[in-house]
PDB file of C-alpha atoms in Angstrom:
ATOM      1  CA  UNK A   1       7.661 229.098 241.566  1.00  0.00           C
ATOM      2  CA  UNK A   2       6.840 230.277 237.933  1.00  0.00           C
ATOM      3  CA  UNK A   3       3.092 231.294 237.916  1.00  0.00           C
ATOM      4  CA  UNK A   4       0.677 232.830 235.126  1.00  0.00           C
ATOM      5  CA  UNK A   5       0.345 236.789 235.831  1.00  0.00           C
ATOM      6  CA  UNK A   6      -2.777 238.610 234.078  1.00  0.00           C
ATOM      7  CA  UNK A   7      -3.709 241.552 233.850  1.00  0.00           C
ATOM      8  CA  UNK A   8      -6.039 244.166 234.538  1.00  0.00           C
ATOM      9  CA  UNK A   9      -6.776 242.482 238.023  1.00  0.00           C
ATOM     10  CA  UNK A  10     -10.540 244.388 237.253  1.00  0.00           C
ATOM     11  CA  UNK A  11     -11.998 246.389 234.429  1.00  0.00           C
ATOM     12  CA  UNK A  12     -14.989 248.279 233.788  1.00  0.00           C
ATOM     13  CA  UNK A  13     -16.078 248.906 231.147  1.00  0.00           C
ATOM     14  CA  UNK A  14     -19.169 250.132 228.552  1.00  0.00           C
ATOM     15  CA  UNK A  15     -21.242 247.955 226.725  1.00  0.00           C
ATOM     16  CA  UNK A  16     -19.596 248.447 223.077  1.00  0.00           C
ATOM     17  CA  UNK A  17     -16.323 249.047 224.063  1.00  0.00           C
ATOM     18  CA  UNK A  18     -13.069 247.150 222.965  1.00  0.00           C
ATOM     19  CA  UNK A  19     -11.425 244.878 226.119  1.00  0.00           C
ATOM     20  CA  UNK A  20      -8.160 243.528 226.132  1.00  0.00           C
ATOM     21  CA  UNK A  21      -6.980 241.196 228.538  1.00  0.00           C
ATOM     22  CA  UNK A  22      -3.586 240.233 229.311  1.00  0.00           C
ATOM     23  CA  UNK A  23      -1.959 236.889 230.595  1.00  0.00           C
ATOM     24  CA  UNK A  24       2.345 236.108 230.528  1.00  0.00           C
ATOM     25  CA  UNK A  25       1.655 232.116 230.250  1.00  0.00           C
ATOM     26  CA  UNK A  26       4.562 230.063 232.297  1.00  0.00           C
ATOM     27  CA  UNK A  27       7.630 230.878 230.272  1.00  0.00           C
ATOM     28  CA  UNK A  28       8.453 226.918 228.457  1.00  0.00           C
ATOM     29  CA  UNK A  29       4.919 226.312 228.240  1.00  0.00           C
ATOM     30  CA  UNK A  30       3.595 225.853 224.672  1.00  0.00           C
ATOM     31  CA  UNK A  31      -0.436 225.864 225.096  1.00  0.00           C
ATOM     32  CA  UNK A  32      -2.459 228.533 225.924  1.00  0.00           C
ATOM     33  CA  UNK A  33      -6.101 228.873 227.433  1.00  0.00           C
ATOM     34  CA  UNK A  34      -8.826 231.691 227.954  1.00  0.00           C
ATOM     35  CA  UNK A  35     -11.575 230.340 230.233  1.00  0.00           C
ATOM     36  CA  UNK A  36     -14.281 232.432 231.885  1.00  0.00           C
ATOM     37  CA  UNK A  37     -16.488 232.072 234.476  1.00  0.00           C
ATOM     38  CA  UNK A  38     -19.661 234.274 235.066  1.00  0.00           C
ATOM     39  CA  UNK A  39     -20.513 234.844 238.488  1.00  0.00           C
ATOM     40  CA  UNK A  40     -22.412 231.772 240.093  1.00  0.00           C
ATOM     41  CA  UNK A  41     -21.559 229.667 237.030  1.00  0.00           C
ATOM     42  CA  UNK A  42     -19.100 227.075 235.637  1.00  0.00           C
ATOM     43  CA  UNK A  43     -15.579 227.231 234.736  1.00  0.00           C
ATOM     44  CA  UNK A  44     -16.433 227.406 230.759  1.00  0.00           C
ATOM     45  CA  UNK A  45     -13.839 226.868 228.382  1.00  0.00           C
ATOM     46  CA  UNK A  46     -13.404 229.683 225.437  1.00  0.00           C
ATOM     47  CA  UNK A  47     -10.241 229.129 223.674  1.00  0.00           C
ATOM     48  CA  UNK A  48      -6.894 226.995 223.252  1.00  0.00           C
ATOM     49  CA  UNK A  49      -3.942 228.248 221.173  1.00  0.00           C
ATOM     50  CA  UNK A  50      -0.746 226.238 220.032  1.00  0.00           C
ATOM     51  CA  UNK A  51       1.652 227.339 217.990  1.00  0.00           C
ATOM     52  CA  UNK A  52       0.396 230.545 216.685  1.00  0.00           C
ATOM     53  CA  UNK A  53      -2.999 229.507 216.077  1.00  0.00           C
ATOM     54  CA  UNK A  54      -6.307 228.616 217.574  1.00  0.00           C
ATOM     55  CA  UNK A  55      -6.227 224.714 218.155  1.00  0.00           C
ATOM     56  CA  UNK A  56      -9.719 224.919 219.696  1.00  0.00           C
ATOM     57  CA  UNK A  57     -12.340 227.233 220.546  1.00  0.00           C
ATOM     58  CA  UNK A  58     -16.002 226.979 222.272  1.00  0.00           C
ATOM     59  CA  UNK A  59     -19.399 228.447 221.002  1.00  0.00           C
ATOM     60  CA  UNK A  60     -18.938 231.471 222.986  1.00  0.00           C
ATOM     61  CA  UNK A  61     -15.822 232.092 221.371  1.00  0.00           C
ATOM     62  CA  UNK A  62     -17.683 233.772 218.454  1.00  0.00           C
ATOM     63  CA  UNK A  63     -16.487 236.501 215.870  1.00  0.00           C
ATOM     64  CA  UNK A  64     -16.300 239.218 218.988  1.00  0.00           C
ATOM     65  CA  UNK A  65     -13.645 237.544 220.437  1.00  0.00           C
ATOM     66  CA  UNK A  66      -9.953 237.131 218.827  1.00  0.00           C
ATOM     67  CA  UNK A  67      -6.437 235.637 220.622  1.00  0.00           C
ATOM     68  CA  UNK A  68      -3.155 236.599 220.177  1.00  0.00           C
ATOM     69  CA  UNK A  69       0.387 235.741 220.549  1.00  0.00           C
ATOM     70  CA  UNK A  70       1.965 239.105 220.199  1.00  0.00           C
ATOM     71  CA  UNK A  71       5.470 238.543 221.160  1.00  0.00           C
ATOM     72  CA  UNK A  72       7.081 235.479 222.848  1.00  0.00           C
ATOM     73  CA  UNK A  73       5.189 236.620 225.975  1.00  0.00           C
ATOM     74  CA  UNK A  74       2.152 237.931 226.459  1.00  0.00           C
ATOM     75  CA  UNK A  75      -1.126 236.296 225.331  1.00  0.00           C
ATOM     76  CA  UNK A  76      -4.530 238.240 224.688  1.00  0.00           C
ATOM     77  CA  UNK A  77      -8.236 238.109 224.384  1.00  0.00           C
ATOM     78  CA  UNK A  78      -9.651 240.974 222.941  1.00  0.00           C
ATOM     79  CA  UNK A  79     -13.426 241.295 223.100  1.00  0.00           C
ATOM     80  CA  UNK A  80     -13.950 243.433 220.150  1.00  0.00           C
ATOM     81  CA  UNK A  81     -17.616 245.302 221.310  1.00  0.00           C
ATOM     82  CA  UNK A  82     -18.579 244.315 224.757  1.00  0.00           C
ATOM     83  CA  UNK A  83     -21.950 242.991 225.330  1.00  0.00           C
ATOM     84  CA  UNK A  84     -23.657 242.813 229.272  1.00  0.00           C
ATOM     85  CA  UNK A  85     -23.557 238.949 229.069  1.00  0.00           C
ATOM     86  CA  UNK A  86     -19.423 239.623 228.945  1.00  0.00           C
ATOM     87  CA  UNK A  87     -19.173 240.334 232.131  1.00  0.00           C
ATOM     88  CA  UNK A  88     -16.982 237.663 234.013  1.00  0.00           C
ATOM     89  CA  UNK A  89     -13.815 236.451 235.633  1.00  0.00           C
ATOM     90  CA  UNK A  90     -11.931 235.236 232.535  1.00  0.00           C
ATOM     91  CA  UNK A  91      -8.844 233.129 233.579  1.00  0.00           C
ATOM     92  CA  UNK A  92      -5.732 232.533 231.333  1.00  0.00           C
ATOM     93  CA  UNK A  93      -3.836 229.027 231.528  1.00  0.00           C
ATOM     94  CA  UNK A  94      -0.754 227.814 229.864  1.00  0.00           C
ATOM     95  CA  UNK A  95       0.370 223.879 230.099  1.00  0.00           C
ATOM     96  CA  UNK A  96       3.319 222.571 228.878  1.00  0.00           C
ATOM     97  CA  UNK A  97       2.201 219.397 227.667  1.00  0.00           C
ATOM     98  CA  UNK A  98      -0.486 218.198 225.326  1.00  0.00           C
ATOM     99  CA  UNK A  99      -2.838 215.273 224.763  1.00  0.00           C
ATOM    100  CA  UNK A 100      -4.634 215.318 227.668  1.00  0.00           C
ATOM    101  CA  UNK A 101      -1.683 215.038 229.822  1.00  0.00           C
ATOM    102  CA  UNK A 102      -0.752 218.318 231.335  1.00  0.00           C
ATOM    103  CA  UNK A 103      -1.365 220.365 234.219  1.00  0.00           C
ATOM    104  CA  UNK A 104      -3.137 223.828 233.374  1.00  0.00           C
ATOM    105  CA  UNK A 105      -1.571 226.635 235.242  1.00  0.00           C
ATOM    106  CA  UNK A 106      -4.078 229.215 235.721  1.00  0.00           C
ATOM    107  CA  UNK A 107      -3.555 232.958 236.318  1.00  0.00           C
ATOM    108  CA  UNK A 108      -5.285 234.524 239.146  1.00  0.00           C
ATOM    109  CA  UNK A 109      -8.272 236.089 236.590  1.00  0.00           C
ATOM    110  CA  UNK A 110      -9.385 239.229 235.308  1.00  0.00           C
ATOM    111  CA  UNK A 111     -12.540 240.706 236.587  1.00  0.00           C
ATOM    112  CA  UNK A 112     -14.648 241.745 233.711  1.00  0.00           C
ATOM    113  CA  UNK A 113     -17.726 244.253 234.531  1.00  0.00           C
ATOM    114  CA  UNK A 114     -19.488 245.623 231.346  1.00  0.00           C
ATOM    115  CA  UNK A 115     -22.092 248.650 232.184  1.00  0.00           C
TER     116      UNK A 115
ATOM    117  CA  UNK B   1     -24.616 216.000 227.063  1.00  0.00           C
ATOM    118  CA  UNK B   2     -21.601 214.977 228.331  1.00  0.00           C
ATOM    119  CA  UNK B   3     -21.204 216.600 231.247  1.00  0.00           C
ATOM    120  CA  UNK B   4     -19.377 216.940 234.556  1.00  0.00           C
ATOM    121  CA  UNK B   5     -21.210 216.949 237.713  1.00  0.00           C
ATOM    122  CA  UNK B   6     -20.842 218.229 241.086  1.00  0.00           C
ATOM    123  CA  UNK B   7     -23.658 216.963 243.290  1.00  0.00           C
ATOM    124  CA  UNK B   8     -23.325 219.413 246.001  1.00  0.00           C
ATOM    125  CA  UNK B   9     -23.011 223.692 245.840  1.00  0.00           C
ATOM    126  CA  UNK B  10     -22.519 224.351 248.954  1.00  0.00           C
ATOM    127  CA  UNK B  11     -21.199 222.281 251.738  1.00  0.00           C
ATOM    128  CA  UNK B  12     -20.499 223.475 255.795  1.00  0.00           C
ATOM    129  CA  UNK B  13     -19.217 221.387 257.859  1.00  0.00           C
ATOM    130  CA  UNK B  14     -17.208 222.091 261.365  1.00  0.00           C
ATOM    131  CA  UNK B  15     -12.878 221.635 261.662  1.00  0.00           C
ATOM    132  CA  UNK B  16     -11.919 217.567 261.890  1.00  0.00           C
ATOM    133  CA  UNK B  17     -15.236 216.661 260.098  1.00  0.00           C
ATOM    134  CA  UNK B  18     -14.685 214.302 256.945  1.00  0.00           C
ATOM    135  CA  UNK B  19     -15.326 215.665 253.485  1.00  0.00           C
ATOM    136  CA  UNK B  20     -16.281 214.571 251.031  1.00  0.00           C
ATOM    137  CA  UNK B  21     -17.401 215.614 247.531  1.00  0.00           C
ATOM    138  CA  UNK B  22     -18.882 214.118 244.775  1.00  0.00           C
ATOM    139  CA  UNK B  23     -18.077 213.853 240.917  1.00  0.00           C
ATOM    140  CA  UNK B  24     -19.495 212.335 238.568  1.00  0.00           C
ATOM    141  CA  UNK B  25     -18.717 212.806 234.633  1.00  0.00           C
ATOM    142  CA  UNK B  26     -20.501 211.390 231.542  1.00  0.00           C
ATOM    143  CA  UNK B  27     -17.834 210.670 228.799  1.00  0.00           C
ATOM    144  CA  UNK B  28     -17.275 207.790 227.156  1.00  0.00           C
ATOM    145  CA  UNK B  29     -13.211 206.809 226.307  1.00  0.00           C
ATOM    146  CA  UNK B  30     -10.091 207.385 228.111  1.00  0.00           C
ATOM    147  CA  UNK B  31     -10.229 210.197 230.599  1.00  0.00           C
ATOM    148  CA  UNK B  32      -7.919 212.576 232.701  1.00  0.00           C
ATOM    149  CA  UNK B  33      -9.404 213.571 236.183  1.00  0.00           C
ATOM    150  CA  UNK B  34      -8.470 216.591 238.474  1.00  0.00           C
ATOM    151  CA  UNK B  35      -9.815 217.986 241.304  1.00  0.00           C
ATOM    152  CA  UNK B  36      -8.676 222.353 241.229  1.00  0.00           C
ATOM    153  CA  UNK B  37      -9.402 224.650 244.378  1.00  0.00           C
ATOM    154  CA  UNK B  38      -9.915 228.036 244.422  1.00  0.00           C
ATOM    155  CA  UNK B  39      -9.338 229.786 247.961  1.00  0.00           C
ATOM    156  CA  UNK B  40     -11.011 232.833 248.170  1.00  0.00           C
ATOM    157  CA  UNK B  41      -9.516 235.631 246.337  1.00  0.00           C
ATOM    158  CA  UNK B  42      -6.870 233.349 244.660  1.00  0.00           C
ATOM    159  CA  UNK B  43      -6.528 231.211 241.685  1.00  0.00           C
ATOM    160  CA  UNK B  44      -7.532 228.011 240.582  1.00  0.00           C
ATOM    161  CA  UNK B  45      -4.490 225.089 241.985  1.00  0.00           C
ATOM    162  CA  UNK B  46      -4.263 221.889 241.207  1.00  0.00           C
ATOM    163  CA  UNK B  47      -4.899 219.817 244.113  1.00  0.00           C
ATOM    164  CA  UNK B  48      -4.974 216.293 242.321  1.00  0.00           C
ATOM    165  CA  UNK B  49      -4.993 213.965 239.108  1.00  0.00           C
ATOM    166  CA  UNK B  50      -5.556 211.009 237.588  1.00  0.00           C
ATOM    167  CA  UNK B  51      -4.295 209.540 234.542  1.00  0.00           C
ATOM    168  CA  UNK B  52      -3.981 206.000 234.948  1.00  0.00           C
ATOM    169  CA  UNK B  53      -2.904 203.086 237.455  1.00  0.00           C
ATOM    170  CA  UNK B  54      -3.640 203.264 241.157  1.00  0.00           C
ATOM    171  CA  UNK B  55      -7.198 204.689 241.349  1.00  0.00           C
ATOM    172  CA  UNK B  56      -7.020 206.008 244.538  1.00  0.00           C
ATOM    173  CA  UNK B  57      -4.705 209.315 244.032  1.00  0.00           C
ATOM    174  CA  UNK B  58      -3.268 211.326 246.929  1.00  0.00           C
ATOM    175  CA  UNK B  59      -2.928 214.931 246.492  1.00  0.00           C
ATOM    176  CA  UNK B  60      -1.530 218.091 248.270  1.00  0.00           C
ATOM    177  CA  UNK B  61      -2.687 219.019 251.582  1.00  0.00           C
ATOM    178  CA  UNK B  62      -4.486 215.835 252.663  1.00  0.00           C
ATOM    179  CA  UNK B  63      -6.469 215.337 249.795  1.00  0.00           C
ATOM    180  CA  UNK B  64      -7.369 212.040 248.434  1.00  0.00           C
ATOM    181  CA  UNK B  65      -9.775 210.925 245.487  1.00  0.00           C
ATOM    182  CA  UNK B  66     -10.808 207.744 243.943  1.00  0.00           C
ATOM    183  CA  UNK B  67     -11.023 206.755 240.290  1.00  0.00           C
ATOM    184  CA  UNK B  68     -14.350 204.281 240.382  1.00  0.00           C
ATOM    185  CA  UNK B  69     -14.636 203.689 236.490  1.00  0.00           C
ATOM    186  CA  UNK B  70     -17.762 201.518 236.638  1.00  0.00           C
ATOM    187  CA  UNK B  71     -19.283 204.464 237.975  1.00  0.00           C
ATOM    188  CA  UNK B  72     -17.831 207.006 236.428  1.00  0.00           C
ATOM    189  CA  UNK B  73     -17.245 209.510 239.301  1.00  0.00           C
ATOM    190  CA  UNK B  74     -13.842 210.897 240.755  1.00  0.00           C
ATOM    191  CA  UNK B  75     -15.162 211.528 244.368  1.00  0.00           C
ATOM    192  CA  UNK B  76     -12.777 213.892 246.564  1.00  0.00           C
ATOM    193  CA  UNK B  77     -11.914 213.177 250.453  1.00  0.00           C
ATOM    194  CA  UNK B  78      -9.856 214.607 253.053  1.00  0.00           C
ATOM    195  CA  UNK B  79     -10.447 212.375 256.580  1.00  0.00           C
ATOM    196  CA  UNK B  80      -9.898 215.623 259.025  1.00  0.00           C
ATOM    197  CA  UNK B  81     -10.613 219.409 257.629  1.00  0.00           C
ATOM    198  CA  UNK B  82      -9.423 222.651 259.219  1.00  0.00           C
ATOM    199  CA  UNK B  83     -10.501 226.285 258.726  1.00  0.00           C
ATOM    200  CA  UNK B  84      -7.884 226.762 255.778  1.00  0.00           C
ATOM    201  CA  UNK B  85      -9.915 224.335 253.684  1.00  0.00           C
ATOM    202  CA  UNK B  86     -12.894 226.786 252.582  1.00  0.00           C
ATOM    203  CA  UNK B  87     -12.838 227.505 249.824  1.00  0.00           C
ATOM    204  CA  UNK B  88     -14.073 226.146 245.810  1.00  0.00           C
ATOM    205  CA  UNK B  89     -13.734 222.733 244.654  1.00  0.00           C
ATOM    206  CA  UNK B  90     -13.960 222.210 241.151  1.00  0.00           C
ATOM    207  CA  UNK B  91     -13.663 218.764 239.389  1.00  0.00           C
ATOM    208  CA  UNK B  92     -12.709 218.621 236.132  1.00  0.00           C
ATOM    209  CA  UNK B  93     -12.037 216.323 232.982  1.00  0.00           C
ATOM    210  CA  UNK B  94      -9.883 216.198 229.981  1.00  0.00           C
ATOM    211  CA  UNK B  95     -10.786 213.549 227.455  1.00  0.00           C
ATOM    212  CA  UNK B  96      -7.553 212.289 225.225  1.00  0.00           C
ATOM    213  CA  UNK B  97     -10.129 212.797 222.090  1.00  0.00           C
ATOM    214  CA  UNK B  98      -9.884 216.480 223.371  1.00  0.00           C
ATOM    215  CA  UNK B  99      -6.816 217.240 223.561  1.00  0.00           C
ATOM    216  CA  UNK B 100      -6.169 219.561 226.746  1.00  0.00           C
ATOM    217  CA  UNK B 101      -9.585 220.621 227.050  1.00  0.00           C
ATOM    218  CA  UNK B 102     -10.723 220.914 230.934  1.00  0.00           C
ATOM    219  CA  UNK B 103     -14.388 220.784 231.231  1.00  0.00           C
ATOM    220  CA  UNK B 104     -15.413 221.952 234.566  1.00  0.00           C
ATOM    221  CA  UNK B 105     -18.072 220.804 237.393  1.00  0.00           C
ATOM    222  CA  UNK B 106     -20.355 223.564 238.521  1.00  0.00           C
ATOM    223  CA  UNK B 107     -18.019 223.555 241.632  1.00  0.00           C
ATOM    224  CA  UNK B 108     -18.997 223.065 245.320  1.00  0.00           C
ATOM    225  CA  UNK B 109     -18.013 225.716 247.883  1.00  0.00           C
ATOM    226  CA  UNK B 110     -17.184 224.277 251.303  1.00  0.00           C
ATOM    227  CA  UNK B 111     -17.445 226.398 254.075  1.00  0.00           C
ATOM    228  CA  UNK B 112     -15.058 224.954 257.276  1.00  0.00           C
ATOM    229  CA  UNK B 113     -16.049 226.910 260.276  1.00  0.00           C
ATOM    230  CA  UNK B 114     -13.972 227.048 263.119  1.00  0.00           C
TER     231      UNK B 114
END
């Protein structure tokens, strides 16, 4: 069954460092998600991407955070200078539909731990 | 705000007890409905969804939830659960204004004991 892989599984990391997390979305899908969830807290939505571009983002998606599409694969949120609050399970999701209509797929999450 | 709610956190109950949790969400429109589960140390699966027609939707594993629109909730139910059911319950929402959006509940952590 075709499944959402990310990696690192967990990563530590300094306050102020660069992060990048990395998710292989379900091969035919076409839209890609970055969620997070901090511990004891909601699933809260960060980012969408379709076609090469953001379609949506949230207000924690601010100018520390970027996406990207690198190659017909892998997807990646980079968290440019990490910040305590960072810390988190951030899950990746592709769908292959839009509108409302899809499934999400979700990836089994990336521990993030910022010292 | 619009919002999705999840009355309950935490929820034990013993193996063949009924479940069931409650959902409630606040938008306005046309609206998607799933219920996702996360079993410890795994990732979020779909479990069930609702898009339109019969209200009552049956899902994997002996899940089952109901649409009620006049009261805006999406309330999940399985009749008989066993030790394999503890684990995260999230409800969630996608609004066709919103494209594929999911908006989570807080999430309710059952806890079957055996």
């Amino acid at each position: 069954e075709p499944e959402v892989t990310q990696t690192p599984s967990h990563q530590v990391t300094q306050m102020g460092q660069e992060v990048i997390l990395r998710c292989v979305p379900i091969s035919n899908h076409l839209y890609f998600y970055w969620y997070r969830q901090i511990l004891g807290q909601k699933v809260e939505f960060l980012v969408s991407f379709y076609n090469n571009e953001i379609s949506e983002k949230s207000e924690i998606f601010d100018d520390q955070f970027s996406v990207e599409r690198p190659d017909g694969s892998n997807f990646t949120l980079k968290i440019r200078s990490t910040k305590l609050e960072d810390s988190a399970m951030y899950f990746c999701a592709s769908s292959g539909l839009a509108g409302g209509t899809g499934e999400l797929f979700f990836g089994e999450g990336s521990r993030l731990t910022v010292l | 705000a619009q919002s999705v709610s999840q009355h309950n956190h935490h929820v034990i109950l013993s193996e063949a007890a009924s479940l069931e949790l409650g959902c409630n969400y606040s938008y306005g429109g046309t609206v998607n409905l799933f219920w996702y589960v996360q079993y410890p140390g795994q990732h979020l699966q779909l479990l069930l969804k609702y898009f339109s027609g019969d209200p009552l939707v049956k899902g994997i594993k002996g899940f089952e939830a109901e649409f009620i629109k006049s009261k805006f909730s999406f309330n999940l139910r399985k009749p008989s659960v066993q030790w394999s059911d503890t684990a995260e319950y999230f409800c969630a929402v996608t609004r066709k204004a919103a494209g594929n959006k999911l908006t989570f509940g807080g999430g309710t952590r059952v806890l079957v004991k055996p």
